[in-house]
Short mmCIF file of C-alpha atoms in Angstrom, two decimals:
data_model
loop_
_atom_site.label_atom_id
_atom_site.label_comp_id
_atom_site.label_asym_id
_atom_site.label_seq_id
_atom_site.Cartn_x
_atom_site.Cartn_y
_atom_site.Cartn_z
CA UNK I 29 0.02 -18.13 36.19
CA UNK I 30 -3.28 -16.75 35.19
CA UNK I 31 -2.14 -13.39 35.53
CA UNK I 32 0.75 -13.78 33.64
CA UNK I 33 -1.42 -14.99 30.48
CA UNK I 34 -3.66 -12.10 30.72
CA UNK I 35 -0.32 -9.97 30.38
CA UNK I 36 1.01 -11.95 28.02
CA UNK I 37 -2.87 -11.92 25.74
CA UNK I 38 -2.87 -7.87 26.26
CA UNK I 39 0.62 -7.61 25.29
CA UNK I 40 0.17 -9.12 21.71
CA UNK I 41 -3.06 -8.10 21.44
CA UNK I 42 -5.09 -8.00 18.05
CA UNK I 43 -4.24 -4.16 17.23
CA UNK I 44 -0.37 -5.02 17.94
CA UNK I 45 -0.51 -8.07 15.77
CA UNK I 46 -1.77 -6.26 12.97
CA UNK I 47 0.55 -3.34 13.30
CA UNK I 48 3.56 -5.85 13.08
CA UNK I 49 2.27 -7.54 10.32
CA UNK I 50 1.58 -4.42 8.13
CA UNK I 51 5.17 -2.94 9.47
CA UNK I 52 7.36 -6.14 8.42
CA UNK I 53 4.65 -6.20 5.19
CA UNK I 54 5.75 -2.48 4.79
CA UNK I 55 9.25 -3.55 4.70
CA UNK I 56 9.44 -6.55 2.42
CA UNK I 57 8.27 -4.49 -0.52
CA UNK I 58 10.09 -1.62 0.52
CA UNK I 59 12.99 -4.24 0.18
CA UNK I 60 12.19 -6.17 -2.72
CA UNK I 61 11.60 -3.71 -5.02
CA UNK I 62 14.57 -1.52 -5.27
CA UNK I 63 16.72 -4.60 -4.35
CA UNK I 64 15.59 -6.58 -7.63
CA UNK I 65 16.09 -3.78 -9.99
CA UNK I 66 19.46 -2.82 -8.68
CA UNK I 67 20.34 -6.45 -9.04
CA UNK I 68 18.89 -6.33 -12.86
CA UNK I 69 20.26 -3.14 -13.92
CA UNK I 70 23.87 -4.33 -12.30
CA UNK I 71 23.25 -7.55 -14.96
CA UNK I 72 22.98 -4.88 -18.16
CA UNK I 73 18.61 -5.55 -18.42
CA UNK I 74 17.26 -2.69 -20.26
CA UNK I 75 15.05 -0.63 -17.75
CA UNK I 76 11.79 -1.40 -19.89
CA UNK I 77 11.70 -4.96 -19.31
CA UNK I 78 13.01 -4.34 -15.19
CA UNK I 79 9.91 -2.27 -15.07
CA UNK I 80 7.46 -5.01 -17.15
CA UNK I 81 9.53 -7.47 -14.61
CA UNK I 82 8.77 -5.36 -11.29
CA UNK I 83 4.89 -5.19 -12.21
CA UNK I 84 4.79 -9.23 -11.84
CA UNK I 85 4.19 -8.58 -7.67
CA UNK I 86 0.77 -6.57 -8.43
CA UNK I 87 -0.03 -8.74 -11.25
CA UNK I 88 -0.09 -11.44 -8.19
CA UNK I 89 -1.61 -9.15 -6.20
CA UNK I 90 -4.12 -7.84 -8.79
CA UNK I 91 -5.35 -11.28 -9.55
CA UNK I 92 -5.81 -12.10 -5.69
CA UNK I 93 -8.06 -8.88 -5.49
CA UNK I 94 -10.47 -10.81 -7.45
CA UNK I 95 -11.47 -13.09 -5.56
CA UNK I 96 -10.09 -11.83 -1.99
CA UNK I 97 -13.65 -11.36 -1.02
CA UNK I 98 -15.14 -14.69 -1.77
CA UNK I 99 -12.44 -16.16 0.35
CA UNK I 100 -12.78 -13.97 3.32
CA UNK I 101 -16.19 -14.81 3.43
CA UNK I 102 -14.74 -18.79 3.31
CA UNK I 103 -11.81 -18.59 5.53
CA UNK I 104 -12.38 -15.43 8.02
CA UNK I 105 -9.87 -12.76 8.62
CA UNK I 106 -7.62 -15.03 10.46
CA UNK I 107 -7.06 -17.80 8.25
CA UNK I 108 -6.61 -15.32 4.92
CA UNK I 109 -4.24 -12.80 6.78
CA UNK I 110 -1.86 -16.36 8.00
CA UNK I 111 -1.64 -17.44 4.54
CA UNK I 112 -0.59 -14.48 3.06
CA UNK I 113 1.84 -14.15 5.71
CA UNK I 114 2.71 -17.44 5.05
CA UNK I 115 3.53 -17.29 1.50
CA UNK I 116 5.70 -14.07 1.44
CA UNK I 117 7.99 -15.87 3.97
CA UNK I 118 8.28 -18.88 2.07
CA UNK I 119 8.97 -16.97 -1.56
CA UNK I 120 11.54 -14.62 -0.18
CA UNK I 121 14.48 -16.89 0.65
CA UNK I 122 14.28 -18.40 -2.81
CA UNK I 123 15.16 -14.78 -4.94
CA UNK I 124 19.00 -14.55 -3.90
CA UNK I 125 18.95 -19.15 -4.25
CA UNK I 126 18.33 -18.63 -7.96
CA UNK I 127 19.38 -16.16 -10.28
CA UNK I 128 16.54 -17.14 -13.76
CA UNK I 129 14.21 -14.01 -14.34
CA UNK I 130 11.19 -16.58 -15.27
CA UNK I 131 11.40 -17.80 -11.80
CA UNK I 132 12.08 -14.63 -10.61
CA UNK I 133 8.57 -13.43 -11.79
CA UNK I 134 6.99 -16.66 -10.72
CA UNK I 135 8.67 -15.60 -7.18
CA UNK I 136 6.98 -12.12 -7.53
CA UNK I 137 3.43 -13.55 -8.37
CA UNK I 138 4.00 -15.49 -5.39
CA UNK I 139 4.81 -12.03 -2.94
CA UNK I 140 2.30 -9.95 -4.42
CA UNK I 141 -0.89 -12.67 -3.96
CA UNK I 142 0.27 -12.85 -0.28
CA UNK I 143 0.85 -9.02 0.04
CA UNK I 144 -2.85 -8.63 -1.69
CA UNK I 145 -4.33 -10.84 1.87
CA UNK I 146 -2.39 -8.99 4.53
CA UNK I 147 -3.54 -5.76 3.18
CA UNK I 148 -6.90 -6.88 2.09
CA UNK I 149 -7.38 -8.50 5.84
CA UNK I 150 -6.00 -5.53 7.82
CA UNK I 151 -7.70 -2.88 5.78
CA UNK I 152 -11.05 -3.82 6.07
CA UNK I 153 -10.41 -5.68 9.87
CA UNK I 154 -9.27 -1.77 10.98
CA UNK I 155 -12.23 -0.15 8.63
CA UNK I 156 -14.74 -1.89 10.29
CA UNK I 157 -13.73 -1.86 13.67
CA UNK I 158 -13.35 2.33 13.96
CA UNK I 159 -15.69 4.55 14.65
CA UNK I 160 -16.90 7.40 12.20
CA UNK I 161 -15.42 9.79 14.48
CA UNK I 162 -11.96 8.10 14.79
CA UNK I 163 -11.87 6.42 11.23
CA UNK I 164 -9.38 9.06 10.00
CA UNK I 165 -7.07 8.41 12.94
CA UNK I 166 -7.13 4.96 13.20
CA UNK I 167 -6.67 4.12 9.17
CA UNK I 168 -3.89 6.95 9.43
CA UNK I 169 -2.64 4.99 11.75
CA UNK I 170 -2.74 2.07 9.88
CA UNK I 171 -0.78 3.74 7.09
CA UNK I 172 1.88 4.99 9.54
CA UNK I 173 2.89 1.28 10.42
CA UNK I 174 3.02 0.39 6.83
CA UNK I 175 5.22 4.08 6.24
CA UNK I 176 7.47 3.16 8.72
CA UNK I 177 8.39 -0.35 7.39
CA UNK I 178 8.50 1.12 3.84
CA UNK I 179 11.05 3.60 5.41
CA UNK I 180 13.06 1.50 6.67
CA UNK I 181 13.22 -1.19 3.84
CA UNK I 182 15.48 0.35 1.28
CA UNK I 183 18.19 0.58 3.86
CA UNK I 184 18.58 -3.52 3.56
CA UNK I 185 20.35 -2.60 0.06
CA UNK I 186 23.53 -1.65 2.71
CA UNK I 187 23.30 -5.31 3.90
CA UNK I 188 23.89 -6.60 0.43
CA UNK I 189 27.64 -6.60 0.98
CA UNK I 190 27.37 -9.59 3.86
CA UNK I 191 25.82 -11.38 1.46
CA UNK I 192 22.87 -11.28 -1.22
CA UNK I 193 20.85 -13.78 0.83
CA UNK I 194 21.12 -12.01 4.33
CA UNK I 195 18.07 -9.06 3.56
CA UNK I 196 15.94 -11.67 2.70
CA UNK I 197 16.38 -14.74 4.97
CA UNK I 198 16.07 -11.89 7.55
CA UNK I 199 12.61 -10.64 6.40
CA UNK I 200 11.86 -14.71 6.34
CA UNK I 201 12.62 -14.68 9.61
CA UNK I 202 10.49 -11.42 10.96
CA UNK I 203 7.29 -13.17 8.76
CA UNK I 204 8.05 -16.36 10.87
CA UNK I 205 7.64 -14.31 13.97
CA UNK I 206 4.31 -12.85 13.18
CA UNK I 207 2.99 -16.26 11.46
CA UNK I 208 3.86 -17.70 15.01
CA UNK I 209 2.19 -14.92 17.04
CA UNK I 210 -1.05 -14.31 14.97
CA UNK I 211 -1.72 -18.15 15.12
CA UNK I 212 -1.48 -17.58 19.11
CA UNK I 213 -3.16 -14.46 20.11
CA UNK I 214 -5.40 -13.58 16.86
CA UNK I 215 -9.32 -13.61 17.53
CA UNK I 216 -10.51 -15.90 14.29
CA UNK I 217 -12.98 -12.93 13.79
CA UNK I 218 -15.67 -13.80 10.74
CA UNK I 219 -16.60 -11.38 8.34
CA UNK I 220 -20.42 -10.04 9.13
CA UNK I 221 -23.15 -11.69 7.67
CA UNK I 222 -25.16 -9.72 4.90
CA UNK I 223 -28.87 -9.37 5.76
CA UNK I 224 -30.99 -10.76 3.28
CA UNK I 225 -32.57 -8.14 1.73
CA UNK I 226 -28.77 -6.95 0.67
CA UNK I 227 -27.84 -10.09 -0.36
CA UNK I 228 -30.58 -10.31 -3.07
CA UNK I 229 -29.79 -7.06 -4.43
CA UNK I 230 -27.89 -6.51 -7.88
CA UNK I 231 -24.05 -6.29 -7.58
CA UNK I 232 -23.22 -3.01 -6.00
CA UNK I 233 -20.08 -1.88 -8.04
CA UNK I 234 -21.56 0.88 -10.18
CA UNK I 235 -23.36 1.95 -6.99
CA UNK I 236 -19.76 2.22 -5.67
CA UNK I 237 -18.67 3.69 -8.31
CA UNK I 238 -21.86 6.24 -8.17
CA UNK I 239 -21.23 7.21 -5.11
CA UNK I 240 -17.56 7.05 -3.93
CA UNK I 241 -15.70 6.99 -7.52
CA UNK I 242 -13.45 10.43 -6.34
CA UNK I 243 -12.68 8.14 -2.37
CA UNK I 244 -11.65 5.60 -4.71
CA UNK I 245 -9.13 7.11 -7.00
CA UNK I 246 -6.08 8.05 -3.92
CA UNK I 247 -5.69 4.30 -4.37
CA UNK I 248 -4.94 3.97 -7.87
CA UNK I 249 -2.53 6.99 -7.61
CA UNK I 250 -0.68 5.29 -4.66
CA UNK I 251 -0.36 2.12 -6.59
CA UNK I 252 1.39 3.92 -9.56
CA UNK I 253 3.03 6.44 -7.22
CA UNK I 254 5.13 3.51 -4.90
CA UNK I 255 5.91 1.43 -7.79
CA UNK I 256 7.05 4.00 -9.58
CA UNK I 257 9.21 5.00 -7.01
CA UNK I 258 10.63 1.51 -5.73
CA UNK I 259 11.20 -0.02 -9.09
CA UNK I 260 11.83 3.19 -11.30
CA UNK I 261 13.72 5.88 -9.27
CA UNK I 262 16.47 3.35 -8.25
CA UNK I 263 17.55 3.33 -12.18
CA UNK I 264 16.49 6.88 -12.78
CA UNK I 265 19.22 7.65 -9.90
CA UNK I 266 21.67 5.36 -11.24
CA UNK I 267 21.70 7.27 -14.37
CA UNK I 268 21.49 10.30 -13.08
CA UNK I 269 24.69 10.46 -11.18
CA UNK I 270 23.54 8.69 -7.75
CA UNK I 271 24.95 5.80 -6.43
CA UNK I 272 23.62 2.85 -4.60
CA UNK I 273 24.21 4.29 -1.37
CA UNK I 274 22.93 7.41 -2.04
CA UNK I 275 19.65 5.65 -3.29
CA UNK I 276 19.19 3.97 -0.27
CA UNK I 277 19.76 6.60 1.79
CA UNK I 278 16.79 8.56 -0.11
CA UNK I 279 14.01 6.42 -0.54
CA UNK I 280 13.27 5.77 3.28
CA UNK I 281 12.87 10.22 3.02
CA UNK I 282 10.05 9.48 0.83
CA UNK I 283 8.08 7.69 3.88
CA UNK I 284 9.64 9.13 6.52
CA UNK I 285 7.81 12.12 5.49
CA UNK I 286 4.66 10.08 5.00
CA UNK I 287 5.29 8.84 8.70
CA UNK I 288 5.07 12.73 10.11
CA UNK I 289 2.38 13.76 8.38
CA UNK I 290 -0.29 10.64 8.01
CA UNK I 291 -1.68 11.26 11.51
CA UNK I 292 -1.72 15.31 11.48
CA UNK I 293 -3.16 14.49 7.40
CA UNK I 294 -5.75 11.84 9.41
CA UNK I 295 -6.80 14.00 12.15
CA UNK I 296 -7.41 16.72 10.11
CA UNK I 297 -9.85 14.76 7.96
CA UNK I 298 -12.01 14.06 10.48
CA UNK I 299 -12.01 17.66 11.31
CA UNK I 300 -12.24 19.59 7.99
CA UNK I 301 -12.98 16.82 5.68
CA UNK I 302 -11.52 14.29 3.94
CA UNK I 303 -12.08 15.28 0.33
CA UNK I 304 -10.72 18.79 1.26
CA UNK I 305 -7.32 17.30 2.51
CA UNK I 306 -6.87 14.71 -0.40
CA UNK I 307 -7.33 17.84 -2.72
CA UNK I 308 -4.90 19.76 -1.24
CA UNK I 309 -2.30 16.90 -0.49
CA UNK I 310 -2.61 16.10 -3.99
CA UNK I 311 -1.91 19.41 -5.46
CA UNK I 312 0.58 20.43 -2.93
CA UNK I 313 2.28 16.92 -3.93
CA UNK I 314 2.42 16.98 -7.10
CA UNK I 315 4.02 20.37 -7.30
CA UNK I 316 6.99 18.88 -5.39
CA UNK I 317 6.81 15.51 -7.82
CA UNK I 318 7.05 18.19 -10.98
CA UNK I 319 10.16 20.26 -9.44
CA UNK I 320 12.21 16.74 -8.85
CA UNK I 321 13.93 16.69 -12.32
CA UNK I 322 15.05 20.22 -11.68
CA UNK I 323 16.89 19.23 -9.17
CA UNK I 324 19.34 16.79 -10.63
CA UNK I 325 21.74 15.15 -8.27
CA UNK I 326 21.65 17.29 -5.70
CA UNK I 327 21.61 14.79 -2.56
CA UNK I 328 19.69 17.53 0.04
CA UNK I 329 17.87 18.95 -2.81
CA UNK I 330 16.22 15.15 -3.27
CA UNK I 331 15.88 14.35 0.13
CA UNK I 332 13.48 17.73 1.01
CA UNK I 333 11.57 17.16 -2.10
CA UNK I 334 10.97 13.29 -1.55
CA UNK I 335 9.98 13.80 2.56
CA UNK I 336 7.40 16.57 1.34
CA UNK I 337 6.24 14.53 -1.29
CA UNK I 338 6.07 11.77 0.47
CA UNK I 339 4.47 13.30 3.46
CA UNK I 340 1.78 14.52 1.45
CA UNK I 341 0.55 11.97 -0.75
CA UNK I 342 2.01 8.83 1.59
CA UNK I 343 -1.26 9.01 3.28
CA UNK I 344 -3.42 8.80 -0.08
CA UNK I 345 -4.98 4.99 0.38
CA UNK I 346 -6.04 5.12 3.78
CA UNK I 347 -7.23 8.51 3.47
CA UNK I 348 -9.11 7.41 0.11
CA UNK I 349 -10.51 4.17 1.94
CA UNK I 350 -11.41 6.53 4.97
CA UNK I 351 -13.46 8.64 2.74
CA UNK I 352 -14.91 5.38 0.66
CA UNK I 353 -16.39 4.39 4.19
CA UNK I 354 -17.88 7.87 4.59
CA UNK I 355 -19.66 7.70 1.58
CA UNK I 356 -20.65 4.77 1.52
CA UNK I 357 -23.46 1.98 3.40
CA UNK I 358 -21.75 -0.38 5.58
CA UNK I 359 -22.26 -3.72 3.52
CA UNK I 360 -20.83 -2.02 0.35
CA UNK I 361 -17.37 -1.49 2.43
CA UNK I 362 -15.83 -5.11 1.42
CA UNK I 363 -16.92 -4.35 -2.06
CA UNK I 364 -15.15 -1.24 -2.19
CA UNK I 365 -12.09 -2.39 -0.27
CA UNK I 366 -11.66 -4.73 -3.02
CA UNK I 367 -12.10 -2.38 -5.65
CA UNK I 368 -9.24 -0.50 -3.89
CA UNK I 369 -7.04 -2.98 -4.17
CA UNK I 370 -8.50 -3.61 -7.85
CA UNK I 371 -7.15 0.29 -8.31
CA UNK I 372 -4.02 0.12 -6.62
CA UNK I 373 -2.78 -3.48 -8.47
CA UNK I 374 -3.47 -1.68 -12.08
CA UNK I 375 -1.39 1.79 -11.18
CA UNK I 376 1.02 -0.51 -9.87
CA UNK I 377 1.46 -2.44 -13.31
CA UNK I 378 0.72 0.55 -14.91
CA UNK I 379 3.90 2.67 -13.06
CA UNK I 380 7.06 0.55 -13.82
CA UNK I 381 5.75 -0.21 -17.18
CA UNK I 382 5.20 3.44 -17.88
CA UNK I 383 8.60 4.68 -15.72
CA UNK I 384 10.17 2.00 -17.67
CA UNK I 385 9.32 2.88 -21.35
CA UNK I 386 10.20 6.74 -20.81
CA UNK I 387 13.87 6.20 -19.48
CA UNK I 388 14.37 3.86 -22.16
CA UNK I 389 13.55 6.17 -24.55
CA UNK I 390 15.87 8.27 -23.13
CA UNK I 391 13.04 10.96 -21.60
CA UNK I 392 13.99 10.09 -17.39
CA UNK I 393 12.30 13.15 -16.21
CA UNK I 394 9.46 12.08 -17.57
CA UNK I 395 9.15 10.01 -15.22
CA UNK I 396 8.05 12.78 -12.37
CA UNK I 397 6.59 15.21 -14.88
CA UNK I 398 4.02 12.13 -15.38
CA UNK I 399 4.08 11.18 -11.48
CA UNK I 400 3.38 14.88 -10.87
CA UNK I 401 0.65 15.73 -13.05
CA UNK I 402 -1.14 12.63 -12.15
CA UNK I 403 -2.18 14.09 -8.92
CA UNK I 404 -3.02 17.87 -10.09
CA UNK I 405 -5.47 16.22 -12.17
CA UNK I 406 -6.23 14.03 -8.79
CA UNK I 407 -7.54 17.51 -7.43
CA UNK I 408 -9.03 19.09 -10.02
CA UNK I 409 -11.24 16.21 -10.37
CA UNK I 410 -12.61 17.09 -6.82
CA UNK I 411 -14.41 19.96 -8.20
CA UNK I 412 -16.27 17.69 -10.54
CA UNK I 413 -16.68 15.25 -7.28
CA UNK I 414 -18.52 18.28 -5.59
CA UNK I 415 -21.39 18.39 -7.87
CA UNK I 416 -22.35 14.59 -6.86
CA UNK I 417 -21.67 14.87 -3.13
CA UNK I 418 -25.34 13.45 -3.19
CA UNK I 419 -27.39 12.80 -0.02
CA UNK I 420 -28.29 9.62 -0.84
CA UNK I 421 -24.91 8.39 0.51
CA UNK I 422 -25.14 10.24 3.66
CA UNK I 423 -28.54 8.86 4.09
CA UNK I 424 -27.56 5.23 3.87
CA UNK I 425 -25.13 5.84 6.44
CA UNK I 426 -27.74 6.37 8.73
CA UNK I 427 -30.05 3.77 7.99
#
């Protein structure tokens, strides 16, 4: 009997639990997203206000990255990463019960505060757990589980014709899994306490900034970047020719390419350097982002340029967090986590909004050339980046 606990407690152990819950958090927005503004388009709502609309889940998200911190520090990892679960099952089921867009972005609030605590709780859990010499790996692995839920999201638009309610009371149902197996086998692990001579310092956010500003900017480009993608492209494909199918046949490209090259992308940051990667990922991806208009409708066309884009810059927040906790002193690492998420709420408000305005003034491409050139400037900021790589962060690290 003993023995078959033990196998049961190393079976869902605290690494698997966390994996699920980023996987089935990966696949609610990779659901939710493209779903909604199908559903709106498919109702005549001009593609401005489905983009204002789709920024509601980071608003909800951006506002719980404002206080995320304080309440770790009140509740513990556990207790934070339940309730978020907890509140993304409960919202879901109620989007295909009512069909009001004010409740709708009520609803949306609702996902993006919980989606703000799983990814707040996970992230910094995984951060602080890995050593320097595996951080790469292990937050590329991180980003892998979330890839491969994202992948595999869109392809609940096929399951629309059993029934608008079946993709979400499904996702309902995987939450309610992982709410019951976290509240079983999760360690209620504390954040760690701040010594006293750091807690009476001044706030460290310009010292963040100071020090870590380039590590911190993958995360705002990933915020605009999937946003743009889940809430923008499934209109800019509808109007370009595509249909439904074809759009949910091409998204989950767009991570499955993120899913082959995070760990290779991971690895060889802790080898070479993670600046050096993100500068060339960004580049290399934004190259591919630029050449998407020019290639129309073209099915195959899309799909190779969406898996190498996606491939390249899929792994851009946990690289960028990986490189934050480089640069910077272990007590500064909540700070910054939050300032992540601070980053990657705003370019998610920021990308429908933006997608939104240029396809309804008629300019769709616009949407990529902007997507595209966001990240060539991504890298040629790393030049400037250089200049500061200052030894004062290195030599807090040690301390």
């Amino acid at each position: 009997m003993i023995q078959s606990t033990s196998r049961t407690q190393r079976l869902f152990s605290p690494t698997f639990i966390l994996i699920a819950v980023i996987i089935i958090a990966g696949l609610s927005q990779g659901l939710l997203l493209p779903v909604l503004s199908i559903f709106m388009e498919e109702r005549g709502i001009s593609s401005s206000v489905n983009g204002l609309h789709a920024a509601a889940l980071y608003v909800g998200s951006f506002a719980m990255s404002l206080v995320a911190e304080k309440l770790l520090s009140r509740t513990g990892f556990k207790r934070l990463l339940l309730g978020g679960v907890v509140l993304v099952m409960l919202a879901l089921p109620v989007f295909p019960l009512v069909s009001d867009l004010k409740l709708w972005f009520i609803l949306r609030l609702l996902v993006g505060i919980g989606d703000s605590a799983i990814h707040f709780t996970s992230q910094l859990w995984i951060i602080l757990v890995s050593p320097p010499e595996k951080r790469g790996r292990n937050i590329s692995l991180y980003g892998m589980s979330y890839g491969l839920g994202f992948s595999i999201g869109p392809l609940g638009i096929r399951l629309l014709e059993y029934g608008q309610a079946i993709p979400f009371v499904l996702l309902a149902i995987l939450f309610l899994t992982i709410v019951i197996l976290a509240a079983l086998y999760l360690p209620d692990r504390a954040p760690e306490p701040v010594r006293q001579e750091e807690a009476g310092e001044p706030r460290k956010v310009p010292q963040i900034y100071r020090l870590a500003w380039f590590a911190l900017l993958p995360s705002l480009l990933y915020g605009y970047m999937e946003s743009s993608m889940n809430s923008n492209f499934p209109i800019y494909g509808l109007r370009s020719g595509l249909s439904a199918a074809d759009i949910a046949a091409l998204l989950p490209f767009f991570g499955i390419g993120g899913l082959i090259l995070q760990l290779p992308l991971g690895m060889l940051s802790d080898r070479y350097g993670r600046k050096k990667v993100l500068m060339a990922a960004g580049l290399s991806g934004g190259l591919l982002f630029l050449a998407v208009p020019l290639a129309g409708n073209h099915f195959i066309a899309l799909l190779l340029l969406f898996m190498g884009a996606g491939g390249l810059v899929g792994s851009f927040f946990s690289l960028g967090l990986a490189y934050a906790a480089d640069l910077l002193p272990r007590h500064l690492l909540p700070v910054a986590n939050v300032i992540a998420s601070f980053h990657f709420n705003f370019g998610s408000i920021v990308g429908p909004n933006l997608g939104g305005a240029a396809m309804q003034l008629g300019a769709a491409p616009l949407l990529f050339i902007l997507l595209g050139s966001a990240y060539l400037l991504f890298s040629a900021s790393g030049l400037a980046f250089r200049a500061q790589s200052s030894k004062k962060s290195v030599n807090m690290n040690r301390l």
